[in-house]
Tab-separated table of N, CA, C and O in Angstrom:
chain	number	residue	atom	x	y	z
W	1402	UNK	N	0.837	-1.186	0.000
W	1402	UNK	CA	0.000	0.000	0.000
W	1402	UNK	C	0.880	1.247	0.000
W	1402	UNK	O	1.890	1.304	0.674
W	1403	UNK	N	0.482	2.238	-0.766
W	1403	UNK	CA	1.217	3.493	-0.867
W	1403	UNK	C	0.694	4.458	0.203
W	1403	UNK	O	-0.482	4.796	0.231
W	1404	UNK	N	1.578	4.883	1.082
W	1404	UNK	CA	1.219	5.825	2.144
W	1404	UNK	C	1.939	7.137	1.871
W	1404	UNK	O	3.128	7.150	1.558
W	1405	UNK	N	1.194	8.236	1.990
W	1405	UNK	CA	1.792	9.558	1.832
W	1405	UNK	C	1.505	10.378	3.089
W	1405	UNK	O	0.430	10.290	3.662
W	1406	UNK	N	2.493	11.171	3.481
W	1406	UNK	CA	2.337	12.139	4.557
W	1406	UNK	C	2.298	13.509	3.901
W	1406	UNK	O	3.197	13.860	3.133
W	1407	UNK	N	1.277	14.295	4.210
W	1407	UNK	CA	1.125	15.612	3.626
W	1407	UNK	C	1.208	16.634	4.745
W	1407	UNK	O	0.484	16.533	5.736
W	1408	UNK	N	2.113	17.592	4.580
W	1408	UNK	CA	2.332	18.614	5.600
W	1408	UNK	C	2.267	19.985	4.949
W	1408	UNK	O	2.893	20.222	3.925
W	1409	UNK	N	1.497	20.872	5.572
W	1409	UNK	CA	1.489	22.260	5.098
W	1409	UNK	C	2.680	22.963	5.721
W	1409	UNK	O	2.919	22.848	6.920
W	1410	UNK	N	3.437	23.674	4.907
W	1410	UNK	CA	4.595	24.411	5.407
W	1410	UNK	C	4.115	25.554	6.289
W	1410	UNK	O	3.197	26.275	5.905
W	1411	UNK	N	4.715	25.730	7.469
W	1411	UNK	CA	4.281	26.800	8.373
W	1411	UNK	C	4.366	28.178	7.715
W	1411	UNK	O	5.348	28.492	7.057
W	1412	UNK	N	3.304	28.957	7.863
W	1412	UNK	CA	3.298	30.325	7.370
W	1412	UNK	C	3.166	30.464	5.869
W	1412	UNK	O	3.427	31.523	5.319
W	1413	UNK	N	2.761	29.382	5.176
W	1413	UNK	CA	2.618	29.502	3.727
W	1413	UNK	C	1.456	28.650	3.241
W	1413	UNK	O	0.885	27.868	3.977
W	1414	UNK	N	1.136	28.828	1.988
W	1414	UNK	CA	0.079	28.041	1.367
W	1414	UNK	C	0.630	26.757	0.735
W	1414	UNK	O	-0.122	25.969	0.193
W	1415	UNK	N	1.937	26.563	0.808
W	1415	UNK	CA	2.557	25.398	0.184
W	1415	UNK	C	2.402	24.162	1.055
W	1415	UNK	O	2.289	24.257	2.270
W	1416	UNK	N	2.421	23.011	0.423
W	1416	UNK	CA	2.406	21.754	1.146
W	1416	UNK	C	3.612	20.929	0.719
W	1416	UNK	O	4.162	21.118	-0.360
W	1417	UNK	N	4.020	20.043	1.605
W	1417	UNK	CA	5.061	19.077	1.282
W	1417	UNK	C	4.428	17.703	1.338
W	1417	UNK	O	3.586	17.434	2.177
W	1418	UNK	N	4.852	16.848	0.444
W	1418	UNK	CA	4.326	15.492	0.388
W	1418	UNK	C	5.495	14.521	0.474
W	1418	UNK	O	6.488	14.676	-0.231
W	1419	UNK	N	5.354	13.552	1.354
W	1419	UNK	CA	6.386	12.543	1.525
W	1419	UNK	C	5.770	11.181	1.252
W	1419	UNK	O	4.817	10.777	1.929
W	1420	UNK	N	6.271	10.488	0.242
W	1420	UNK	CA	5.764	9.164	-0.109
W	1420	UNK	C	6.594	8.124	0.621
W	1420	UNK	O	7.820	8.126	0.553
W	1421	UNK	N	5.912	7.253	1.339
W	1421	UNK	CA	6.585	6.172	2.072
W	1421	UNK	C	6.643	4.959	1.155
W	1421	UNK	O	5.614	4.425	0.751
W	1422	UNK	N	7.858	4.547	0.844
W	1422	UNK	CA	8.036	3.454	-0.114
W	1422	UNK	C	8.539	2.172	0.537
W	1422	UNK	O	8.684	1.166	-0.142
W	1423	UNK	N	8.811	2.221	1.824
W	1423	UNK	CA	9.327	1.032	2.493
W	1423	UNK	C	8.307	0.489	3.488
W	1423	UNK	O	7.369	1.167	3.862
W	1424	UNK	N	8.533	-0.728	3.918
W	1424	UNK	CA	7.599	-1.394	4.818
W	1424	UNK	C	7.554	-0.735	6.195
W	1424	UNK	O	6.484	-0.517	6.750
W	1425	UNK	N	8.696	-0.404	6.771
W	1425	UNK	CA	8.765	0.248	8.079
W	1425	UNK	C	9.476	1.582	7.928
W	1425	UNK	O	10.623	1.634	7.488
W	1426	UNK	N	8.790	2.657	8.308
W	1426	UNK	CA	9.267	4.020	8.122
W	1426	UNK	C	9.425	4.656	9.498
W	1426	UNK	O	8.441	4.902	10.198
W	1427	UNK	N	10.680	4.903	9.910
W	1427	UNK	CA	11.001	5.406	11.236
W	1427	UNK	C	11.004	6.933	11.258
W	1427	UNK	O	11.654	7.572	10.432
W	1428	UNK	N	10.277	7.500	12.241
W	1428	UNK	CA	10.200	8.947	12.416
W	1428	UNK	C	10.809	9.309	13.769
W	1428	UNK	O	10.518	8.659	14.772
W	1429	UNK	N	11.652	10.327	13.794
W	1429	UNK	CA	12.261	10.773	15.043
W	1429	UNK	C	13.352	11.795	14.802
W	1429	UNK	O	13.487	12.333	13.702
W	1430	UNK	N	14.144	12.057	15.851
W	1430	UNK	CA	15.251	13.011	15.775
W	1430	UNK	C	16.566	12.359	15.382
W	1430	UNK	O	17.515	13.038	15.006
W	1431	UNK	N	16.657	11.054	15.526
W	1431	UNK	CA	17.913	10.346	15.310
W	1431	UNK	C	18.407	10.404	13.879
W	1431	UNK	O	17.617	10.478	12.939
W	1432	UNK	N	19.726	10.344	13.704
W	1432	UNK	CA	20.300	10.408	12.354
W	1432	UNK	C	19.942	9.201	11.496
W	1432	UNK	O	20.052	9.261	10.277
W	1433	UNK	N	19.489	8.117	12.109
W	1433	UNK	CA	19.137	6.912	11.359
W	1433	UNK	C	17.660	6.868	10.982
W	1433	UNK	O	17.201	5.893	10.394
W	1434	UNK	N	16.896	7.920	11.273
W	1434	UNK	CA	15.461	7.951	10.977
W	1434	UNK	C	15.209	8.218	9.497
W	1434	UNK	O	15.962	8.937	8.848
W	1435	UNK	N	14.131	7.647	8.986
W	1435	UNK	CA	13.729	7.893	7.601
W	1435	UNK	C	13.180	9.307	7.438
W	1435	UNK	O	13.368	9.941	6.403
W	1436	UNK	N	12.469	9.787	8.459
W	1436	UNK	CA	12.034	11.186	8.519
W	1436	UNK	C	12.612	11.760	9.792
W	1436	UNK	O	12.227	11.379	10.893
W	1437	UNK	N	13.575	12.648	9.622
W	1437	UNK	CA	14.266	13.242	10.766
W	1437	UNK	C	13.665	14.614	11.053
W	1437	UNK	O	13.716	15.512	10.216
W	1438	UNK	N	13.072	14.738	12.241
W	1438	UNK	CA	12.462	15.990	12.665
W	1438	UNK	C	13.388	16.683	13.651
W	1438	UNK	O	13.782	16.091	14.651
W	1439	UNK	N	13.731	17.905	13.371
W	1439	UNK	CA	14.631	18.682	14.226
W	1439	UNK	C	13.786	19.464	15.228
W	1439	UNK	O	13.577	20.657	15.080
W	1440	UNK	N	13.299	18.750	16.224
W	1440	UNK	CA	12.360	19.310	17.189
W	1440	UNK	C	12.642	18.665	18.541
W	1440	UNK	O	12.643	17.443	18.654
W	1441	UNK	N	12.887	19.479	19.558
W	1441	UNK	CA	13.241	18.948	20.875
W	1441	UNK	C	12.095	18.164	21.530
W	1441	UNK	O	12.324	17.427	22.473
W	1442	UNK	N	10.860	18.295	21.016
W	1442	UNK	CA	9.736	17.541	21.577
W	1442	UNK	C	9.561	16.173	20.911
W	1442	UNK	O	8.669	15.424	21.274
W	1443	UNK	N	10.434	15.878	19.959
W	1443	UNK	CA	10.401	14.595	19.257
W	1443	UNK	C	11.496	13.704	19.817
W	1443	UNK	O	12.637	14.130	19.982
W	1444	UNK	N	11.155	12.445	20.116
W	1444	UNK	CA	12.135	11.487	20.623
W	1444	UNK	C	13.083	11.060	19.511
W	1444	UNK	O	12.780	11.197	18.321
W	1445	UNK	N	14.233	10.522	19.914
W	1445	UNK	CA	15.227	10.062	18.930
W	1445	UNK	C	14.610	9.029	17.986
W	1445	UNK	O	14.776	9.099	16.781
W	1446	UNK	N	13.921	8.059	18.523
W	1446	UNK	CA	13.135	7.095	17.747
W	1446	UNK	C	11.708	7.204	18.263
W	1446	UNK	O	11.359	6.615	19.275
W	1447	UNK	N	10.900	7.979	17.582
W	1447	UNK	CA	9.582	8.380	18.082
W	1447	UNK	C	8.482	7.371	17.722
W	1447	UNK	O	7.765	6.892	18.584
W	1448	UNK	N	8.352	7.080	16.435
W	1448	UNK	CA	7.301	6.156	15.995
W	1448	UNK	C	7.677	5.547	14.650
W	1448	UNK	O	8.610	5.997	13.982
W	1449	UNK	N	6.920	4.525	14.285
W	1449	UNK	CA	7.108	3.843	12.994
W	1449	UNK	C	5.759	3.781	12.284
W	1449	UNK	O	4.736	3.500	12.907
W	1450	UNK	N	5.781	4.036	10.983
W	1450	UNK	CA	4.622	3.732	10.147
W	1450	UNK	C	4.935	2.418	9.461
W	1450	UNK	O	5.931	2.304	8.745
W	1451	UNK	N	4.104	1.422	9.732
W	1451	UNK	CA	4.264	0.098	9.123
W	1451	UNK	C	3.286	0.029	7.955
W	1451	UNK	O	2.072	0.009	8.148
W	1452	UNK	N	3.824	0.044	6.739
W	1452	UNK	CA	2.997	0.101	5.531
W	1452	UNK	C	3.044	-1.179	4.726
W	1452	UNK	O	2.653	-1.196	3.573
W	1453	UNK	N	3.496	-2.257	5.322
W	1453	UNK	CA	3.691	-3.493	4.578
W	1453	UNK	C	2.475	-4.370	4.440
W	1453	UNK	O	2.555	-5.447	3.877
W	1454	UNK	N	1.321	-3.946	4.936
W	1454	UNK	CA	0.123	-4.774	4.863
W	1454	UNK	C	-1.007	-3.983	4.223
W	1454	UNK	O	-0.864	-2.813	3.890
W	1455	UNK	N	-2.162	-4.626	4.086
W	1455	UNK	CA	-3.336	-3.937	3.549
W	1455	UNK	C	-3.844	-2.874	4.509
W	1455	UNK	O	-4.557	-1.963	4.118
W	1456	UNK	N	-3.479	-3.004	5.777
W	1456	UNK	CA	-3.934	-2.075	6.807
W	1456	UNK	C	-2.713	-1.429	7.453
W	1456	UNK	O	-2.135	-1.967	8.392
W	1457	UNK	N	-2.275	-0.256	6.942
W	1457	UNK	CA	-1.085	0.387	7.515
W	1457	UNK	C	-1.328	0.790	8.969
W	1457	UNK	O	-2.440	1.151	9.343
W	1458	UNK	N	-0.271	0.702	9.763
W	1458	UNK	CA	-0.395	1.001	11.183
W	1458	UNK	C	0.668	1.998	11.626
W	1458	UNK	O	1.720	2.131	11.006
W	1459	UNK	N	0.358	2.663	12.735
W	1459	UNK	CA	1.256	3.585	13.391
W	1459	UNK	C	1.651	2.960	14.716
W	1459	UNK	O	0.783	2.503	15.469
W	1460	UNK	N	2.940	2.903	14.992
W	1460	UNK	CA	3.448	2.276	16.212
W	1460	UNK	C	4.260	3.309	16.979
W	1460	UNK	O	5.266	3.812	16.466
W	1461	UNK	N	3.817	3.650	18.192
W	1461	UNK	CA	4.586	4.543	19.050
W	1461	UNK	C	5.714	3.724	19.674
W	1461	UNK	O	5.519	2.578	20.076
W	1462	UNK	N	6.893	4.295	19.760
W	1462	UNK	CA	8.066	3.589	20.276
W	1462	UNK	C	8.415	4.030	21.698
W	1462	UNK	O	9.574	4.086	22.069
W	1463	UNK	N	7.383	4.339	22.494
W	1463	UNK	CA	7.621	4.779	23.861
W	1463	UNK	C	8.117	6.207	23.918
W	1463	UNK	O	8.889	6.566	24.808
W	1464	UNK	N	7.663	7.029	22.995
W	1464	UNK	CA	8.111	8.422	22.927
W	1464	UNK	C	7.751	9.176	24.199
W	1464	UNK	O	6.725	8.918	24.825
W	1465	UNK	N	8.605	10.102	24.580
W	1465	UNK	CA	8.407	10.884	25.802
W	1465	UNK	C	7.168	11.759	25.744
W	1465	UNK	O	6.398	11.828	26.700
W	1466	UNK	N	6.959	12.448	24.639
W	1466	UNK	CA	5.857	13.399	24.523
W	1466	UNK	C	4.653	12.846	23.774
W	1466	UNK	O	3.674	13.550	23.575
W	1467	UNK	N	4.742	11.604	23.343
W	1467	UNK	CA	3.593	10.951	22.720
W	1467	UNK	C	3.486	11.158	21.223
W	1467	UNK	O	3.989	12.111	20.656
W	1468	UNK	N	2.802	10.202	20.607
W	1468	UNK	CA	2.433	10.244	19.206
W	1468	UNK	C	0.915	10.347	19.200
W	1468	UNK	O	0.244	9.592	19.901
W	1469	UNK	N	0.371	11.271	18.402
W	1469	UNK	CA	-1.065	11.511	18.415
W	1469	UNK	C	-1.666	11.275	17.040
W	1469	UNK	O	-1.120	11.711	16.030
W	1470	UNK	N	-2.775	10.571	17.020
W	1470	UNK	CA	-3.529	10.313	15.803
W	1470	UNK	C	-4.930	10.849	16.041
W	1470	UNK	O	-5.628	10.374	16.947
W	1471	UNK	N	-5.304	11.873	15.271
W	1471	UNK	CA	-6.604	12.536	15.445
W	1471	UNK	C	-6.798	13.010	16.883
W	1471	UNK	O	-7.841	12.789	17.494
W	1472	UNK	N	-5.762	13.616	17.436
W	1472	UNK	CA	-5.756	14.184	18.793
W	1472	UNK	C	-5.876	13.148	19.902
W	1472	UNK	O	-6.104	13.508	21.050
W	1473	UNK	N	-5.715	11.882	19.594
W	1473	UNK	CA	-5.730	10.820	20.595
W	1473	UNK	C	-4.325	10.223	20.696
W	1473	UNK	O	-3.731	9.855	19.679
W	1474	UNK	N	-3.822	10.122	21.924
W	1474	UNK	CA	-2.477	9.565	22.092
W	1474	UNK	C	-2.478	8.081	21.747
W	1474	UNK	O	-3.350	7.327	22.177
W	1475	UNK	N	-1.488	7.698	20.943
W	1475	UNK	CA	-1.324	6.286	20.564
W	1475	UNK	C	-0.424	5.653	21.613
W	1475	UNK	O	0.729	6.052	21.769
W	1476	UNK	N	-0.943	4.697	22.345
W	1476	UNK	CA	-0.188	4.041	23.419
W	1476	UNK	C	0.664	2.892	22.900
W	1476	UNK	O	1.678	2.563	23.487
W	1477	UNK	N	0.248	2.273	21.812
W	1477	UNK	CA	1.043	1.198	21.224
W	1477	UNK	C	0.890	1.240	19.708
W	1477	UNK	O	1.761	1.745	19.014
W	1478	UNK	N	-0.238	0.751	19.190
W	1478	UNK	CA	-0.445	0.651	17.749
W	1478	UNK	C	-1.827	1.177	17.385
W	1478	UNK	O	-2.781	0.986	18.133
W	1479	UNK	N	-1.921	1.833	16.230
W	1479	UNK	CA	-3.204	2.319	15.718
W	1479	UNK	C	-3.238	2.110	14.208
W	1479	UNK	O	-2.226	2.269	13.530
W	1480	UNK	N	-4.399	1.766	13.691
W	1480	UNK	CA	-4.599	1.595	12.253
W	1480	UNK	C	-4.743	2.980	11.621
W	1480	UNK	O	-5.411	3.853	12.173
W	1481	UNK	N	-4.107	3.173	10.469
W	1481	UNK	CA	-4.162	4.446	9.752
W	1481	UNK	C	-5.232	4.413	8.668
W	1481	UNK	O	-5.432	3.383	8.012
W	1482	UNK	N	-5.897	5.570	8.493
W	1482	UNK	CA	-6.900	5.747	7.444
W	1482	UNK	C	-6.615	7.058	6.723
W	1482	UNK	O	-6.062	7.989	7.321
W	1483	UNK	N	-7.034	7.149	5.476
W	1483	UNK	CA	-6.896	8.412	4.743
W	1483	UNK	C	-7.635	9.502	5.494
W	1483	UNK	O	-8.743	9.305	5.977
W	1484	UNK	N	-6.978	10.658	5.592
W	1484	UNK	CA	-7.570	11.797	6.268
W	1484	UNK	C	-7.200	11.903	7.723
W	1484	UNK	O	-7.462	12.926	8.354
W	1485	UNK	N	-6.580	10.873	8.292
W	1485	UNK	CA	-6.151	10.948	9.686
W	1485	UNK	C	-5.088	12.027	9.834
W	1485	UNK	O	-4.285	12.255	8.932
W	1486	UNK	N	-5.077	12.651	11.008
W	1486	UNK	CA	-4.034	13.624	11.324
W	1486	UNK	C	-3.027	12.980	12.269
W	1486	UNK	O	-3.393	12.485	13.334
W	1487	UNK	N	-1.772	12.974	11.866
W	1487	UNK	CA	-0.673	12.459	12.675
W	1487	UNK	C	0.095	13.645	13.246
W	1487	UNK	O	0.455	14.562	12.508
W	1488	UNK	N	0.323	13.618	14.573
W	1488	UNK	CA	1.127	14.669	15.206
W	1488	UNK	C	2.287	14.021	15.934
W	1488	UNK	O	2.105	13.161	16.790
W	1489	UNK	N	3.485	14.445	15.557
W	1489	UNK	CA	4.731	13.992	16.174
W	1489	UNK	C	5.472	15.248	16.595
W	1489	UNK	O	5.908	16.023	15.738
W	1490	UNK	N	5.578	15.474	17.894
W	1490	UNK	CA	6.158	16.725	18.372
W	1490	UNK	C	5.333	17.884	17.869
W	1490	UNK	O	4.116	17.902	18.021
W	1491	UNK	N	5.972	18.842	17.217
W	1491	UNK	CA	5.268	19.993	16.661
W	1491	UNK	C	4.884	19.806	15.195
W	1491	UNK	O	4.271	20.690	14.604
W	1492	UNK	N	5.251	18.674	14.601
W	1492	UNK	CA	4.942	18.409	13.195
W	1492	UNK	C	3.571	17.751	13.068
W	1492	UNK	O	3.209	16.872	13.861
W	1493	UNK	N	2.812	18.191	12.079
W	1493	UNK	CA	1.481	17.633	11.812
W	1493	UNK	C	1.405	17.207	10.352
W	1493	UNK	O	1.831	17.937	9.461
W	1494	UNK	N	0.841	16.042	10.146
W	1494	UNK	CA	0.718	15.480	8.808
W	1494	UNK	C	-0.687	14.939	8.610
W	1494	UNK	O	-1.306	14.460	9.558
W	1495	UNK	N	-1.156	14.971	7.377
W	1495	UNK	CA	-2.388	14.294	6.995
W	1495	UNK	C	-1.972	13.013	6.279
W	1495	UNK	O	-1.076	13.022	5.432
W	1496	UNK	N	-2.603	11.911	6.642
W	1496	UNK	CA	-2.322	10.615	6.027
W	1496	UNK	C	-3.142	10.478	4.750
W	1496	UNK	O	-4.331	10.760	4.731
W	1497	UNK	N	-2.526	10.030	3.683
W	1497	UNK	CA	-3.195	9.773	2.405
W	1497	UNK	C	-2.789	8.387	1.959
W	1497	UNK	O	-1.605	8.108	1.822
W	1498	UNK	N	-3.750	7.520	1.766
W	1498	UNK	CA	-3.466	6.137	1.385
W	1498	UNK	C	-3.769	5.839	-0.076
W	1498	UNK	O	-3.690	4.690	-0.494
W	1499	UNK	N	-4.150	6.851	-0.843
W	1499	UNK	CA	-4.417	6.636	-2.257
W	1499	UNK	C	-5.776	6.059	-2.541
W	1499	UNK	O	-6.027	5.589	-3.643
W	1500	UNK	N	-6.673	6.075	-1.558
W	1500	UNK	CA	-8.000	5.520	-1.785
W	1500	UNK	C	-9.041	6.593	-2.087
W	1500	UNK	O	-10.219	6.334	-2.122
W	1501	UNK	N	-8.581	7.844	-2.342
W	1501	UNK	CA	-9.433	8.948	-2.772
W	1501	UNK	C	-8.744	9.654	-3.913
W	1501	UNK	O	-7.528	9.653	-4.015
W	1502	UNK	N	-9.544	10.319	-4.748
W	1502	UNK	CA	-8.981	10.959	-5.928
W	1502	UNK	C	-8.271	12.270	-5.644
W	1502	UNK	O	-7.370	12.650	-6.356
W	1503	UNK	N	-8.685	12.984	-4.609
W	1503	UNK	CA	-8.085	14.288	-4.367
W	1503	UNK	C	-8.172	14.648	-2.901
W	1503	UNK	O	-8.934	14.097	-2.145
W	1504	UNK	N	-7.360	15.644	-2.556
W	1504	UNK	CA	-7.359	16.185	-1.205
W	1504	UNK	C	-7.535	17.686	-1.334
W	1504	UNK	O	-6.850	18.329	-2.123
W	1505	UNK	N	-8.423	18.257	-0.565
W	1505	UNK	CA	-8.611	19.698	-0.547
W	1505	UNK	C	-7.920	20.247	0.692
W	1505	UNK	O	-8.352	20.019	1.807
W	1506	UNK	N	-6.838	20.971	0.499
W	1506	UNK	CA	-6.092	21.523	1.611
W	1506	UNK	C	-6.358	23.019	1.769
W	1506	UNK	O	-5.509	23.761	2.228
W	1507	UNK	N	-7.550	23.454	1.377
W	1507	UNK	CA	-7.904	24.861	1.549
W	1507	UNK	C	-7.929	25.204	3.024
W	1507	UNK	O	-8.378	24.422	3.849
W	1508	UNK	N	-7.478	26.385	3.348
W	1508	UNK	CA	-7.333	26.794	4.735
W	1508	UNK	C	-8.348	27.873	5.101
W	1508	UNK	O	-8.555	28.806	4.353
W	1509	UNK	N	-8.942	27.723	6.248
W	1509	UNK	CA	-9.817	28.739	6.815
W	1509	UNK	C	-8.948	29.592	7.734
W	1509	UNK	O	-8.476	29.095	8.742
W	1510	UNK	N	-8.736	30.872	7.435
W	1510	UNK	CA	-7.804	31.679	8.231
W	1510	UNK	C	-8.255	31.904	9.667
W	1510	UNK	O	-7.460	32.301	10.496
W	1511	UNK	N	-9.512	31.646	9.989
W	1511	UNK	CA	-10.010	31.866	11.336
W	1511	UNK	C	-9.909	30.625	12.215
W	1511	UNK	O	-10.300	30.657	13.370
W	1512	UNK	N	-9.422	29.525	11.701
W	1512	UNK	CA	-9.403	28.282	12.462
W	1512	UNK	C	-8.007	27.670	12.459
W	1512	UNK	O	-7.109	28.115	11.763
W	1513	UNK	N	-7.844	26.624	13.245
W	1513	UNK	CA	-6.593	25.880	13.325
W	1513	UNK	C	-6.279	25.286	11.950
W	1513	UNK	O	-7.141	24.703	11.301
W	1514	UNK	N	-5.031	25.396	11.527
W	1514	UNK	CA	-4.595	24.966	10.201
W	1514	UNK	C	-4.964	23.528	9.887
W	1514	UNK	O	-5.581	23.236	8.869
W	1515	UNK	N	-4.611	22.609	10.741
W	1515	UNK	CA	-4.835	21.197	10.432
W	1515	UNK	C	-6.305	20.837	10.567
W	1515	UNK	O	-6.834	20.063	9.779
W	1516	UNK	N	-6.994	21.404	11.529
W	1516	UNK	CA	-8.409	21.090	11.712
W	1516	UNK	C	-9.246	21.521	10.523
W	1516	UNK	O	-10.310	20.981	10.288
W	1517	UNK	N	-8.770	22.527	9.767
W	1517	UNK	CA	-9.541	22.993	8.621
W	1517	UNK	C	-9.272	22.184	7.365
W	1517	UNK	O	-9.946	22.359	6.374
W	1518	UNK	N	-8.293	21.322	7.409
W	1518	UNK	CA	-8.043	20.452	6.275
W	1518	UNK	C	-9.193	19.473	6.172
W	1518	UNK	O	-9.565	18.836	7.138
W	1519	UNK	N	-9.781	19.383	5.011
W	1519	UNK	CA	-10.874	18.446	4.851
W	1519	UNK	C	-10.359	17.026	5.018
W	1519	UNK	O	-9.423	16.623	4.344
W	1520	UNK	N	-10.948	16.298	5.916
W	1520	UNK	CA	-10.568	14.921	6.136
W	1520	UNK	C	-11.041	14.076	4.953
W	1520	UNK	O	-12.172	14.198	4.505
W	1521	UNK	N	-10.186	13.239	4.448
W	1521	UNK	CA	-10.506	12.448	3.266
W	1521	UNK	C	-11.707	11.545	3.489
W	1521	UNK	O	-12.502	11.328	2.597
W	1522	UNK	N	-11.866	11.019	4.684
W	1522	UNK	CA	-12.984	10.108	4.917
W	1522	UNK	C	-14.315	10.845	4.868
W	1522	UNK	O	-15.346	10.243	4.753
W	1523	UNK	N	-14.311	12.196	4.966
W	1523	UNK	CA	-15.522	12.990	4.925
W	1523	UNK	C	-15.861	13.461	3.506
W	1523	UNK	O	-16.903	14.066	3.301
W	1524	UNK	N	-14.974	13.202	2.563
W	1524	UNK	CA	-15.219	13.629	1.197
W	1524	UNK	C	-16.287	12.764	0.553
W	1524	UNK	O	-16.395	11.565	0.853
W	1525	UNK	N	-17.065	13.337	-0.343
W	1525	UNK	CA	-18.081	12.521	-1.022
W	1525	UNK	C	-17.417	11.488	-1.913
W	1525	UNK	O	-16.410	11.755	-2.554
W	1526	UNK	N	-17.974	10.290	-1.922
W	1526	UNK	CA	-17.451	9.216	-2.784
W	1526	UNK	C	-17.955	9.438	-4.198
W	1526	UNK	O	-19.084	9.797	-4.413
W	1527	UNK	N	-17.059	9.233	-5.151
W	1527	UNK	CA	-17.432	9.442	-6.571
W	1527	UNK	C	-17.698	8.116	-7.229
W	1527	UNK	O	-17.210	7.112	-6.924
């Protein structure tokens, strides 16, 4: 399964997209991480996205400040769905699994940036 992490760049209308091409994708501060976040609130080895099955999962690695999926702390493992919001330290990403045709990342200037991102699971099916 193809998993993408979509992040809006702070203070801009641009987004960054990261395609996960391996089975286990390590996120953290450590130099050996697949996604290295330079943030003191992120653990050296914070979490893993396991994308090797039909049901991709998020695994917290005992991070100090927690891994959050849709504002809920992940204590061990959680199943990922398109439109989920992943928060690791101060970084926020929208999960895209390729099961929808498009993502609308329009921003409402009066609300929280990530909360205004249309969740993919709420989009009308075509």
